[in-house]
mmCIF file of C-alpha atoms in Angstrom:
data_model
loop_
_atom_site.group_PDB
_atom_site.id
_atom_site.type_symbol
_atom_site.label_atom_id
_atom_site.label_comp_id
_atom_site.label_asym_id
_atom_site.label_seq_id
_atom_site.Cartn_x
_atom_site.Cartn_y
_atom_site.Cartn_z
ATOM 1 C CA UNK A 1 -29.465 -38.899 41.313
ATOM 2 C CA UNK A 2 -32.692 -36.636 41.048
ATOM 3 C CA UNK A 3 -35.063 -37.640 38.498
ATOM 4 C CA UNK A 4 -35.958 -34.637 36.590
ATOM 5 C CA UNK A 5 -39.005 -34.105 34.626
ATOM 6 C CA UNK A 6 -40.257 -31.552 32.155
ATOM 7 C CA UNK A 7 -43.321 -30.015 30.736
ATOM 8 C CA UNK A 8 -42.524 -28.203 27.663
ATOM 9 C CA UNK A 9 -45.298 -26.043 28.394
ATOM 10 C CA UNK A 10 -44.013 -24.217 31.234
ATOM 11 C CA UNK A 11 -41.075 -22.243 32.004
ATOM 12 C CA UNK A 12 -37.740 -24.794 32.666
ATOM 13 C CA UNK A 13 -36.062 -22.672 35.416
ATOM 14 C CA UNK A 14 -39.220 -22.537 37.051
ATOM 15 C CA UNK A 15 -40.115 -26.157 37.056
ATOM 16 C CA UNK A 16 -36.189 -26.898 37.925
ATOM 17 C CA UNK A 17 -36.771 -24.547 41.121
ATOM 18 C CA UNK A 18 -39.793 -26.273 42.211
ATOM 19 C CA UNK A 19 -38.428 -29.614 41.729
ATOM 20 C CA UNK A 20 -35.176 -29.033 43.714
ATOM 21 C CA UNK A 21 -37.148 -26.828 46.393
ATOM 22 C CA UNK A 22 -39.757 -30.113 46.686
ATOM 23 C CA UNK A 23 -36.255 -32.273 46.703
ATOM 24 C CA UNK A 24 -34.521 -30.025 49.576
ATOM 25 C CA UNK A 25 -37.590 -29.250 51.632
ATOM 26 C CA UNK A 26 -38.420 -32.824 51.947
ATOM 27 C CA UNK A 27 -34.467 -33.863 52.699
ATOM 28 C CA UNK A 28 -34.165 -36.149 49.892
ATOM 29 C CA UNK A 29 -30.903 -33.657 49.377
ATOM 30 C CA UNK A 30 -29.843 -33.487 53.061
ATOM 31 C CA UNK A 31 -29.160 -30.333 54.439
ATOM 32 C CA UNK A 32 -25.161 -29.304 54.028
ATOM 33 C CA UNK A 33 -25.041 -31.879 51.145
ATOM 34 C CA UNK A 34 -22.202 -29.947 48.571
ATOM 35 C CA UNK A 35 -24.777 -29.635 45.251
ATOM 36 C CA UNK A 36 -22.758 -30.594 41.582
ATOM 37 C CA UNK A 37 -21.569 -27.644 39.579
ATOM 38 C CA UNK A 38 -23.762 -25.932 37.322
ATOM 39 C CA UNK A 39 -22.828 -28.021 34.686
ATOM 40 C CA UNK A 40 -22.828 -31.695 35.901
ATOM 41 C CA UNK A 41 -26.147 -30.470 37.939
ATOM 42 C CA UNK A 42 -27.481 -29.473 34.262
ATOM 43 C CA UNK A 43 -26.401 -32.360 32.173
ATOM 44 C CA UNK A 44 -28.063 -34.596 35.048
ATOM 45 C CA UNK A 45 -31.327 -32.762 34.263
ATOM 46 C CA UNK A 46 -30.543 -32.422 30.643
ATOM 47 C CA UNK A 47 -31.247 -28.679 30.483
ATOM 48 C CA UNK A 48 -29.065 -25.906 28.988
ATOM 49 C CA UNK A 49 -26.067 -24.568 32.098
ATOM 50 C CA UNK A 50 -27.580 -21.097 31.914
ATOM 51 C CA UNK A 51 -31.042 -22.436 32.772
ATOM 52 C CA UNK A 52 -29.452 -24.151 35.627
ATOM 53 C CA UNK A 53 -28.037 -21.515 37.197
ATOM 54 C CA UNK A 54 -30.598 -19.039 36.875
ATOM 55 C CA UNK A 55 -32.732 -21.663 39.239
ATOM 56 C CA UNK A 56 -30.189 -22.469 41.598
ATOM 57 C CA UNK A 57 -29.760 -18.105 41.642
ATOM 58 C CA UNK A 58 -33.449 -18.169 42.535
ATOM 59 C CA UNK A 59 -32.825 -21.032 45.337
ATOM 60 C CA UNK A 60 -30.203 -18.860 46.975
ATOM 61 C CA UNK A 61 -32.743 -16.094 47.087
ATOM 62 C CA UNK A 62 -34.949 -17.810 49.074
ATOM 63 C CA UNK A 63 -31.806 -18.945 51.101
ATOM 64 C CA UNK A 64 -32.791 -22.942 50.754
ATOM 65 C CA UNK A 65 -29.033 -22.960 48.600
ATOM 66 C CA UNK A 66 -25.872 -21.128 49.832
ATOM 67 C CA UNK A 67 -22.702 -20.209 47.576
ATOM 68 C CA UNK A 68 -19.096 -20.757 49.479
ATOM 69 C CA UNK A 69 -16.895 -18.897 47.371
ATOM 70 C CA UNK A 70 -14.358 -21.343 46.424
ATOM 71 C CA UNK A 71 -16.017 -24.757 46.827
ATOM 72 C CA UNK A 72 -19.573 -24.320 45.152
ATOM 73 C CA UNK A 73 -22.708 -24.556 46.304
ATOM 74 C CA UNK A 74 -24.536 -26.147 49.464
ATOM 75 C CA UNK A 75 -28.160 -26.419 50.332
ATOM 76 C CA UNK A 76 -29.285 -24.891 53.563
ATOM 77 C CA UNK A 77 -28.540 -26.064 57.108
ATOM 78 C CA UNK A 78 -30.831 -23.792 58.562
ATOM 79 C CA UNK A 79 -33.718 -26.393 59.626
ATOM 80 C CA UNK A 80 -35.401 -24.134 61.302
ATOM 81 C CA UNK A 81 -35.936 -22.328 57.857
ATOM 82 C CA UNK A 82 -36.671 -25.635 56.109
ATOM 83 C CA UNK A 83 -39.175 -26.152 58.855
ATOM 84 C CA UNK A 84 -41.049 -23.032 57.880
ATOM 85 C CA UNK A 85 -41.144 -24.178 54.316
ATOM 86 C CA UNK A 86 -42.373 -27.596 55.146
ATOM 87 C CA UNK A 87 -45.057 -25.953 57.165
ATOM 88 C CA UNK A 88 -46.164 -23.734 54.514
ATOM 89 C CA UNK A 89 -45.922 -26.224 51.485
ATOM 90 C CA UNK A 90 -48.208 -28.296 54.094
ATOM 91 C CA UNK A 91 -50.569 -25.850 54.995
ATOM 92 C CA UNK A 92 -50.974 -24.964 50.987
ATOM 93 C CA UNK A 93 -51.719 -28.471 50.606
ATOM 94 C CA UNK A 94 -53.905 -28.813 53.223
ATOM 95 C CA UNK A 95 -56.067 -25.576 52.094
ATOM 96 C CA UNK A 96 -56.477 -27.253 48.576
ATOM 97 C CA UNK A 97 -57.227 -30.705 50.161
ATOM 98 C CA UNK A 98 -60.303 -29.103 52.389
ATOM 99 C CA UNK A 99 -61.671 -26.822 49.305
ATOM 100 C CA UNK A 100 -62.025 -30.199 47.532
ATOM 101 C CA UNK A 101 -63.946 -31.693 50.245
ATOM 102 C CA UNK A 102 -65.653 -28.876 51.022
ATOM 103 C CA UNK A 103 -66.672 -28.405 46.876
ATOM 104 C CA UNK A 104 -67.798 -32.912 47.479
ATOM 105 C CA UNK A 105 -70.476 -31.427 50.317
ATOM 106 C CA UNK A 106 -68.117 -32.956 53.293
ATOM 107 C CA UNK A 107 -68.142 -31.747 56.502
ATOM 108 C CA UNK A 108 -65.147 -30.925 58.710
ATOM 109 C CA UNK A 109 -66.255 -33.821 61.703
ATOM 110 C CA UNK A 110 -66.858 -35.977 58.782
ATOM 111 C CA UNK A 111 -63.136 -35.113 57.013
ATOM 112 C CA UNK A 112 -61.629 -35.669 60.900
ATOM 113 C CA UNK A 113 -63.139 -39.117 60.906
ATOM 114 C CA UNK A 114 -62.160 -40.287 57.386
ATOM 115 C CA UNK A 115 -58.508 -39.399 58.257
ATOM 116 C CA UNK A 116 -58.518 -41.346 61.316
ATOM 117 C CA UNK A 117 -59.682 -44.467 60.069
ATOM 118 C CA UNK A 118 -59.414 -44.027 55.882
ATOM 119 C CA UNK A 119 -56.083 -42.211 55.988
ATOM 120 C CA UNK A 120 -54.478 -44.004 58.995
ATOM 121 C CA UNK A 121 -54.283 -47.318 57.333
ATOM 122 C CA UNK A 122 -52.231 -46.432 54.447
ATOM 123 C CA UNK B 1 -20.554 -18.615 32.785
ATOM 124 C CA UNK B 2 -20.800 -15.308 34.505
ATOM 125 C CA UNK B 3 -16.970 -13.958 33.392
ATOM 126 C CA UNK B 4 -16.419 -11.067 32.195
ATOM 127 C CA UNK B 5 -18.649 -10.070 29.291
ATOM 128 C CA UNK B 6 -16.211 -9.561 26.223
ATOM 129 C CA UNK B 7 -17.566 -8.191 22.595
ATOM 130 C CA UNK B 8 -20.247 -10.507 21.151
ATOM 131 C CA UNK B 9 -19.325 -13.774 18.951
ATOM 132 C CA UNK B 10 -21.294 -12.619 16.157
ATOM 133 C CA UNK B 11 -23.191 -9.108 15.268
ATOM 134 C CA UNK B 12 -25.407 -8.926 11.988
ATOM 135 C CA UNK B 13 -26.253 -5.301 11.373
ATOM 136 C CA UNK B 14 -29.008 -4.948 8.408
ATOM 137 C CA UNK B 15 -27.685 -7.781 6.399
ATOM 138 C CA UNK B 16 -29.348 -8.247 3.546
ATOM 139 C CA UNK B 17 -29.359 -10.777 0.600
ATOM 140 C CA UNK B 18 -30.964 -10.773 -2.900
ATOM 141 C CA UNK B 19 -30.940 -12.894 -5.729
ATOM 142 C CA UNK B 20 -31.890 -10.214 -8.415
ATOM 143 C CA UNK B 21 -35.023 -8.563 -7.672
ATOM 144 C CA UNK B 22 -35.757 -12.097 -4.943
ATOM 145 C CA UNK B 23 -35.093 -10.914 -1.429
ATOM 146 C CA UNK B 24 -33.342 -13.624 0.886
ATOM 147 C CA UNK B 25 -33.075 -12.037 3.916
ATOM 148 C CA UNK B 26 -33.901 -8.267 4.651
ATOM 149 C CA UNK B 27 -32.290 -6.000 7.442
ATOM 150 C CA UNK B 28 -31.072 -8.585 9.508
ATOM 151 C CA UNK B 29 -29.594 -7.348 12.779
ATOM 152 C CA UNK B 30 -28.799 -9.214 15.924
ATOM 153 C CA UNK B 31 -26.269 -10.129 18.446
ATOM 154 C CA UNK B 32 -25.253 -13.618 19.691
ATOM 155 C CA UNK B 33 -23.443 -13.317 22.991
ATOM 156 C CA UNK B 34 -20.763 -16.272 24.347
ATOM 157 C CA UNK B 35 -22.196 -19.154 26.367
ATOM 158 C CA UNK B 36 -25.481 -20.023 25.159
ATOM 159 C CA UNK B 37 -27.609 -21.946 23.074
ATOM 160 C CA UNK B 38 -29.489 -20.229 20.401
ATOM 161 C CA UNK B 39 -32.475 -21.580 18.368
ATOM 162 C CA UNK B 40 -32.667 -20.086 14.734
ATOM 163 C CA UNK B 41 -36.145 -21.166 13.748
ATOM 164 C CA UNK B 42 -38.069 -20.903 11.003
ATOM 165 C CA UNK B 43 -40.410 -22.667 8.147
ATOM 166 C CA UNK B 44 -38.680 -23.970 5.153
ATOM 167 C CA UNK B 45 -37.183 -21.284 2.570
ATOM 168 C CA UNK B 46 -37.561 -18.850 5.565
ATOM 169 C CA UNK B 47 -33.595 -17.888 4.967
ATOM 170 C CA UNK B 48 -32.099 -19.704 7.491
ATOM 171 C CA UNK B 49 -29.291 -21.699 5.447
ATOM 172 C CA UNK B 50 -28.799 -18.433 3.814
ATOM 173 C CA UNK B 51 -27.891 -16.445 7.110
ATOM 174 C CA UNK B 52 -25.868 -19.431 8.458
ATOM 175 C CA UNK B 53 -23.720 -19.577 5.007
ATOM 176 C CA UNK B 54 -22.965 -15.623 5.017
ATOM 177 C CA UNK B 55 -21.314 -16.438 8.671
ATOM 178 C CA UNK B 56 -19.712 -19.161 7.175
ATOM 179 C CA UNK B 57 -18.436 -17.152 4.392
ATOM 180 C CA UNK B 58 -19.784 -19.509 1.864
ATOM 181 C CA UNK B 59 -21.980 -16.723 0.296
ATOM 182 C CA UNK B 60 -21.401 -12.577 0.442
ATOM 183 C CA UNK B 61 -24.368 -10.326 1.538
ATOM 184 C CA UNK B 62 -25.660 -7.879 -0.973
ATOM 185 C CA UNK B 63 -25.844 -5.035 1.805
ATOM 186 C CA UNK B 64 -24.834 -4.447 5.350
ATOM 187 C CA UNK B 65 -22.562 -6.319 7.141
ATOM 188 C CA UNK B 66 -21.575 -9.384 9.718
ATOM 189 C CA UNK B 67 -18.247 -9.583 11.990
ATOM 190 C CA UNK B 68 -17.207 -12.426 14.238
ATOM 191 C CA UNK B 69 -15.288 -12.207 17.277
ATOM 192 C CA UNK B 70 -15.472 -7.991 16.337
ATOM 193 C CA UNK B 71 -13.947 -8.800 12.978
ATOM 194 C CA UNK B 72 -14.873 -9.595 9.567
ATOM 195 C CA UNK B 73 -15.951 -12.391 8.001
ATOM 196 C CA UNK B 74 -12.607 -14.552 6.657
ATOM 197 C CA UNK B 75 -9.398 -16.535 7.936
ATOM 198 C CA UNK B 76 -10.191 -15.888 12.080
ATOM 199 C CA UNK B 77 -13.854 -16.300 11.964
ATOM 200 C CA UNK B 78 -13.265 -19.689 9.893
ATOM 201 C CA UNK B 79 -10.882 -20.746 12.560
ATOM 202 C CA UNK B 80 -13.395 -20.407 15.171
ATOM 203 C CA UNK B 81 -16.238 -21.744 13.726
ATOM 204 C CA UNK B 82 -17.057 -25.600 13.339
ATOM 205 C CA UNK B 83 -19.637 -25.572 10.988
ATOM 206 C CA UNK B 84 -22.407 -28.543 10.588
ATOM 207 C CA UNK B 85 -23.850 -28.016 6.883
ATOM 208 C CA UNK B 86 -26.885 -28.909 5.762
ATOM 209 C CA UNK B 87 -25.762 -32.183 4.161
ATOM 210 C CA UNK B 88 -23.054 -34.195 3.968
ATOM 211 C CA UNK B 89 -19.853 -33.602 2.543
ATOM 212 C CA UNK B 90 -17.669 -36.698 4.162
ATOM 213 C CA UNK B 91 -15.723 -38.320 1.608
ATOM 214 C CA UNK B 92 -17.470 -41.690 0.975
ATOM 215 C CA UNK B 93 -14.488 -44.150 0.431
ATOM 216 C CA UNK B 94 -12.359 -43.241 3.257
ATOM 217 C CA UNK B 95 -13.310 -45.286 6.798
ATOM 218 C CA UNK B 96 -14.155 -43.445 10.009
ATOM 219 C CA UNK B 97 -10.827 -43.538 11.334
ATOM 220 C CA UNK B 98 -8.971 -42.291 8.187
ATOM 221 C CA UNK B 99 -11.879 -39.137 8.489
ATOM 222 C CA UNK B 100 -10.792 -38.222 12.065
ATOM 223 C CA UNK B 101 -7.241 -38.434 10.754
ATOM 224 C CA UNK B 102 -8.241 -36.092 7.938
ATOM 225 C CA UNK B 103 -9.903 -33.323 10.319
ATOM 226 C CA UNK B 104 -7.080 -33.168 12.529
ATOM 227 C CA UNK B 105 -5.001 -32.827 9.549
ATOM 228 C CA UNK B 106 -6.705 -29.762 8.735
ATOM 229 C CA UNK B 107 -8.142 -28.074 11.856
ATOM 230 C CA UNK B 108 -5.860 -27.295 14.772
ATOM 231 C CA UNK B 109 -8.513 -27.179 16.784
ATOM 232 C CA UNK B 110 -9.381 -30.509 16.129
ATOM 233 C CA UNK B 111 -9.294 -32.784 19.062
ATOM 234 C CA UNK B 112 -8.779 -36.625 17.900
ATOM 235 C CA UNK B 113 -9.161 -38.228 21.342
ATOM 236 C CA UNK B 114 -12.557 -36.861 21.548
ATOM 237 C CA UNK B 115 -13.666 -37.773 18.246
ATOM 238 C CA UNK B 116 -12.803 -40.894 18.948
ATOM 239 C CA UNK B 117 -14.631 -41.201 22.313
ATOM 240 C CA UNK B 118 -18.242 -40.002 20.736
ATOM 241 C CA UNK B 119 -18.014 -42.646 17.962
ATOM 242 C CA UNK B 120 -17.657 -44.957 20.721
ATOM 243 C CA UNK B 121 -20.476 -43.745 22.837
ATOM 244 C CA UNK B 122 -22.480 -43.168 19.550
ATOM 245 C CA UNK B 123 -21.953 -47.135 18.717
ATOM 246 C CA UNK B 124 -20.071 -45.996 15.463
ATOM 247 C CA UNK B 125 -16.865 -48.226 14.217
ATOM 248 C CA UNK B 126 -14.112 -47.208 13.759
ATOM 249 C CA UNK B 127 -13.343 -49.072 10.426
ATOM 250 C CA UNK B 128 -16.552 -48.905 8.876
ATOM 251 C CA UNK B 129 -16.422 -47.287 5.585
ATOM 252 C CA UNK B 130 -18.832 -44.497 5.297
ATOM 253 C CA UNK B 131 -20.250 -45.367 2.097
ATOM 254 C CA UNK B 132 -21.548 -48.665 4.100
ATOM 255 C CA UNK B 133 -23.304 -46.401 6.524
ATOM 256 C CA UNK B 134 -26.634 -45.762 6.665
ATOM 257 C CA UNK B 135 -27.577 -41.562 6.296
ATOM 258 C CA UNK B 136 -28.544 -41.834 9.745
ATOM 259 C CA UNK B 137 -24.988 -43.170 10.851
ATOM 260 C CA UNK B 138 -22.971 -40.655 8.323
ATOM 261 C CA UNK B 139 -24.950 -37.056 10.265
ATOM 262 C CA UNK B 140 -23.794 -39.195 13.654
ATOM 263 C CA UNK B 141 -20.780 -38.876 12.866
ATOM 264 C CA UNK B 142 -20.604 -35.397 11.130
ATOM 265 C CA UNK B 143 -21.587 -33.878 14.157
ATOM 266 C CA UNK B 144 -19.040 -35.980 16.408
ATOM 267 C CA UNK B 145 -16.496 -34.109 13.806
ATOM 268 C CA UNK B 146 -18.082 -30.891 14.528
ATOM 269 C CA UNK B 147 -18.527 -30.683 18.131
ATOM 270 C CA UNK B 148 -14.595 -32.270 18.399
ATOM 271 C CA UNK B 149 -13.281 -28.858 16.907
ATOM 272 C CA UNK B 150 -12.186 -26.540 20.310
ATOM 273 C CA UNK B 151 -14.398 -23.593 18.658
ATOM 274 C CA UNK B 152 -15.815 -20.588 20.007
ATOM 275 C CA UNK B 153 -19.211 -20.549 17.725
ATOM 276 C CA UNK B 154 -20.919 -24.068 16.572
ATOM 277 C CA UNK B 155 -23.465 -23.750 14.010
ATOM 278 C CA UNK B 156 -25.476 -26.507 13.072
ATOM 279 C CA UNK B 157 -28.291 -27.009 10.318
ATOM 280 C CA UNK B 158 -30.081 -28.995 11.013
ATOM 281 C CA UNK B 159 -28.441 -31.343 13.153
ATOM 282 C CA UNK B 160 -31.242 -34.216 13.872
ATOM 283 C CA UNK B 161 -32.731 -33.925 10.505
ATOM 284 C CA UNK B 162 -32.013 -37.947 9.752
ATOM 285 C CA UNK B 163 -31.422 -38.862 13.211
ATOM 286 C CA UNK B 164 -34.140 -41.046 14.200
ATOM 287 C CA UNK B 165 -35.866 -39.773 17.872
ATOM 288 C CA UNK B 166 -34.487 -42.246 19.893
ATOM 289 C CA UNK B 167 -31.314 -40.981 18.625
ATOM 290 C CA UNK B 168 -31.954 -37.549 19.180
ATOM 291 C CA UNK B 169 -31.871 -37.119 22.582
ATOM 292 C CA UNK B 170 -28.602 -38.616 23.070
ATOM 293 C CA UNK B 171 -27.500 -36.293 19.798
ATOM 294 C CA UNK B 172 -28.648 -33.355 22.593
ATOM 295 C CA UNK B 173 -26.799 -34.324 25.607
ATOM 296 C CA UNK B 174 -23.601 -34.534 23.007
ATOM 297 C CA UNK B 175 -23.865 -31.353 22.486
ATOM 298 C CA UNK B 176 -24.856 -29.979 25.888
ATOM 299 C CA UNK B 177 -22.194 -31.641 27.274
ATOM 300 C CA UNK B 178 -19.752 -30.563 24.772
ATOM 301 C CA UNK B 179 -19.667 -27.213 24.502
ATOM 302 C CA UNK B 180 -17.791 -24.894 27.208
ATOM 303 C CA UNK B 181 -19.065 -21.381 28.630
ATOM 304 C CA UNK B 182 -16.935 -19.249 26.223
ATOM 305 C CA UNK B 183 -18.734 -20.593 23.552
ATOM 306 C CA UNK B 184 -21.825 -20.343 21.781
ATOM 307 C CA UNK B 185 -24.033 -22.567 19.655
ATOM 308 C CA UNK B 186 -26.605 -21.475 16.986
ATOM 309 C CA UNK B 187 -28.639 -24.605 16.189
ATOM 310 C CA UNK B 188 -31.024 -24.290 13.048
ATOM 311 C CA UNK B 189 -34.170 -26.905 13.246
ATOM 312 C CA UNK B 190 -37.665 -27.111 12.749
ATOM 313 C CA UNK B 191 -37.715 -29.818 14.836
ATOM 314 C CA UNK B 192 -38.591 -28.299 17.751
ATOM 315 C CA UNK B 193 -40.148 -30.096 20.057
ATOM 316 C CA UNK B 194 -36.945 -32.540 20.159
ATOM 317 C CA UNK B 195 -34.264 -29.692 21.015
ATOM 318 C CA UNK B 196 -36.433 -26.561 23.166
ATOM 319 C CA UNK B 197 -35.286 -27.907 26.478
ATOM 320 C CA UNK B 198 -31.799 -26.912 25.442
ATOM 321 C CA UNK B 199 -31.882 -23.529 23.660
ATOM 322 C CA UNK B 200 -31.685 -20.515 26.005
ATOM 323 C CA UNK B 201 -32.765 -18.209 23.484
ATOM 324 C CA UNK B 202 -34.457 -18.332 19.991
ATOM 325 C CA UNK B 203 -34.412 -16.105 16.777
ATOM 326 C CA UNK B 204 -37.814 -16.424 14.490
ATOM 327 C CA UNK B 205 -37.216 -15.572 11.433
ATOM 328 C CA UNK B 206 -39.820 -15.913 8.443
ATOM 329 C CA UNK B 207 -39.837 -14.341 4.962
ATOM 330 C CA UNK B 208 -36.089 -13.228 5.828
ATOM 331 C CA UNK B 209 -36.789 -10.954 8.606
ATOM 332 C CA UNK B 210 -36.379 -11.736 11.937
ATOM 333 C CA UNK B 211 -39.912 -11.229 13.389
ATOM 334 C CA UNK B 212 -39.009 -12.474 17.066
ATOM 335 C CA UNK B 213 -35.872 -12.838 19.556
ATOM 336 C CA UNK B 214 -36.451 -13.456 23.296
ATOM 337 C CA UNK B 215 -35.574 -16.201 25.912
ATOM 338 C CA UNK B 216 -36.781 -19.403 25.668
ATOM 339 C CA UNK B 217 -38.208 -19.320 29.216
ATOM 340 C CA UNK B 218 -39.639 -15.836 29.374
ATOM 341 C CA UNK B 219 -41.752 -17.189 25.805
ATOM 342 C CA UNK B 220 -42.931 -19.890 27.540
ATOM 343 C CA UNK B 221 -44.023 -17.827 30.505
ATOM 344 C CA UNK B 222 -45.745 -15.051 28.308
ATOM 345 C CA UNK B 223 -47.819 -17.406 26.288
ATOM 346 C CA UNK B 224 -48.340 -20.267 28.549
ATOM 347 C CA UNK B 225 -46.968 -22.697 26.335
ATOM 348 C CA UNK B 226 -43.871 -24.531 24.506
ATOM 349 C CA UNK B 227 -41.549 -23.214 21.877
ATOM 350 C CA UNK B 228 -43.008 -25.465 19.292
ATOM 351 C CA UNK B 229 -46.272 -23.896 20.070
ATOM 352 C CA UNK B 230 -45.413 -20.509 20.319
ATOM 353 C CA UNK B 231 -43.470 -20.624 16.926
ATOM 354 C CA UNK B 232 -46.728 -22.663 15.482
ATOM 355 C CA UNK B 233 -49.046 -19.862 16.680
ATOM 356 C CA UNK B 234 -47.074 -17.257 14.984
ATOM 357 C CA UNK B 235 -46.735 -18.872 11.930
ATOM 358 C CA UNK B 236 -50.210 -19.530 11.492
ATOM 359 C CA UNK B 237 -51.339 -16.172 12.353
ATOM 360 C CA UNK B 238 -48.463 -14.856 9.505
ATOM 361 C CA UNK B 239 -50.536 -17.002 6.899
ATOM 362 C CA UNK B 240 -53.543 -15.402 7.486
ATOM 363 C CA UNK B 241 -52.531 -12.013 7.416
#
């Protein structure tokens, strides 16, 4: 069961795609797993059907969620795909993480240190 | 959800409604298509109770007109409506049980088994009397009655208006969970907050005109913020004017 969360301020479908992108990308929902129809998938997250599907429309554009006509929907077992998007969800992260340092005056050598012995223990 | 796209469930075309020289509601027009969840919003007085009873057919307009299901207003559209009023019209002495009873007596869409299930869920009993229910318990179960009806349009005034908000979201998932895609729900609220995450599209209507109709998520992506906002914004910027 995915644990769904809101913020009123922001579109639904939008938050719903980046939640189940997040939720796919990082396997949580293996790839192949057979999704819940439209309308058990929205009553889990407590959002209107039509809000539902219009995200999991958006997730077959990007081709992370595929439609088989008669048995509903599937996510992606293309990992090469999913590898891309892990790479570039990383790499985003990554950019944001060194603009930080970089705005707290720290040094690349010093940022390669602090993850070997800082981030290597957690 | 995506069927085939018959007429719409309701079309107001410059509906009007005047007390005398008092204006209700002025030019209404708008559509409500099947499968969604429509927000009618608006301050108090703003002639929302008075749209919702001309569907009902509990009031005529003075001009223009309203058909359901592409017809007018009368024995059909009565049939496929399940109508939540504004308050409480449950007959005090008879039990919960002998209510369900009653309903199915009189609506043929009525569907007991169901009924019975959501006063379960709910934590209503059966054999309470509703005249030993607290106001809170009675709109419970007024809604179980409505949403138990096999209709095509739901309309409901203010359906958390005595529900407390722990209450409320349970009160949602009832009702997202029991309506099917052929049909439609027009919730009226000022509550907000408690029911955006549900509505796929809202109506604003202030003064009796309608002054806004749009998506719920393309609002929230124009201005940046909620529903509640959104409609707070506008009706703060209507004062000043």
């Amino acid at each position: 069961m995915i644990d769904f969360n809101f913020d009123s301020n922001r579109p639904i479908y939008i938050q719903l795609i980046e939640q189940l992108e997040l939720q796919i990308i990082s396997g949580k929902i293996p790839p192949g797993e057979r999704l819940p129809s439209v309308r058990d998938f929205a009553l889990q997250a407590k959002v209107n059907p039509n809000t539902m599907q219009r995200a999991l429309a958006e997730l077959e554009e990007l081709k992370l969620v595929y439609t088989e006509r008669t048995n509903g929907k599937f996510v992606t077992q293309d990992t090469e795909l999913l590898n891309q998007y892990r790479t570039h969800f990383a790499t985003i992260k990554i950019k944001k993480f060194l603009d930080e340092m970089s705005e707290l005056g720290i040094e690349s050598k010093t940022i390669v240190k602090l993850l070997k012995t800082k981030g290597g223990n957690q | 959800m995506s069927k085939t796209q018959p007429s719409p469930l309701v079309v107001c075309r410059n509906l009007c409604k005047a007390y005398g020289t008092k204006t209700i509601l002025q030019d209404i027009n708008l559509e409500i298509p099947r499968g969604k969840i429509i927000g009618l919003l608006g301050r108090n007085g703003a002639g929302k109770s008075t749209l919702i009873k001309i569907l009902n057919d509990l009031i005529t307009p003075t001009n223009g007109e309203a058909t359901i299901d592409g017809g007018p207003i009368g024995i059909h559209s009565k049939q496929i409506i399940s109508y939540l009023p504004e308050r409480t019209y449950l007959d005090k002495t008879m039990t919960v049980a002998q209510t369900i009873k009653y309903f199915y007596e009189f609506y043929d869409n009525f569907d007991p088994a169901k009924a019975k299930r959501l006063v379960h869920e709910l934590n209503l009993d059966l054999n309470a009397k509703i005249s030993k229910m607290s106001k809170g318990m009675q709109e419970k179960l007024q809604l179980i009655l409505v949403m138990s009806r096999n209709a095509e349009l739901y309309i409901l005034d203010e359906p958390l208006g005595g529900i407390d908000p722990a209450t409320r979201d349970y009160i949602l998932d009832t009702i997202l969970s029991n309506f099917n895609d052929n049909a439609s729900i027009l919730i009226s609220t000022h509550l907000i907050a408690d029911i955006e995450r549900i509505l796929d599209e809202v109506i604003f209507i202030d003064q009796g005109k309608i002054i806004l109709i749009d998506n719920a998520d393309n609002l929230r992506a124009k201005h940046h913020t909620s529903i509640d906002e959104v409609f707070r914004q506008t009706f703060k910027a209507n004062v000043n004017r």
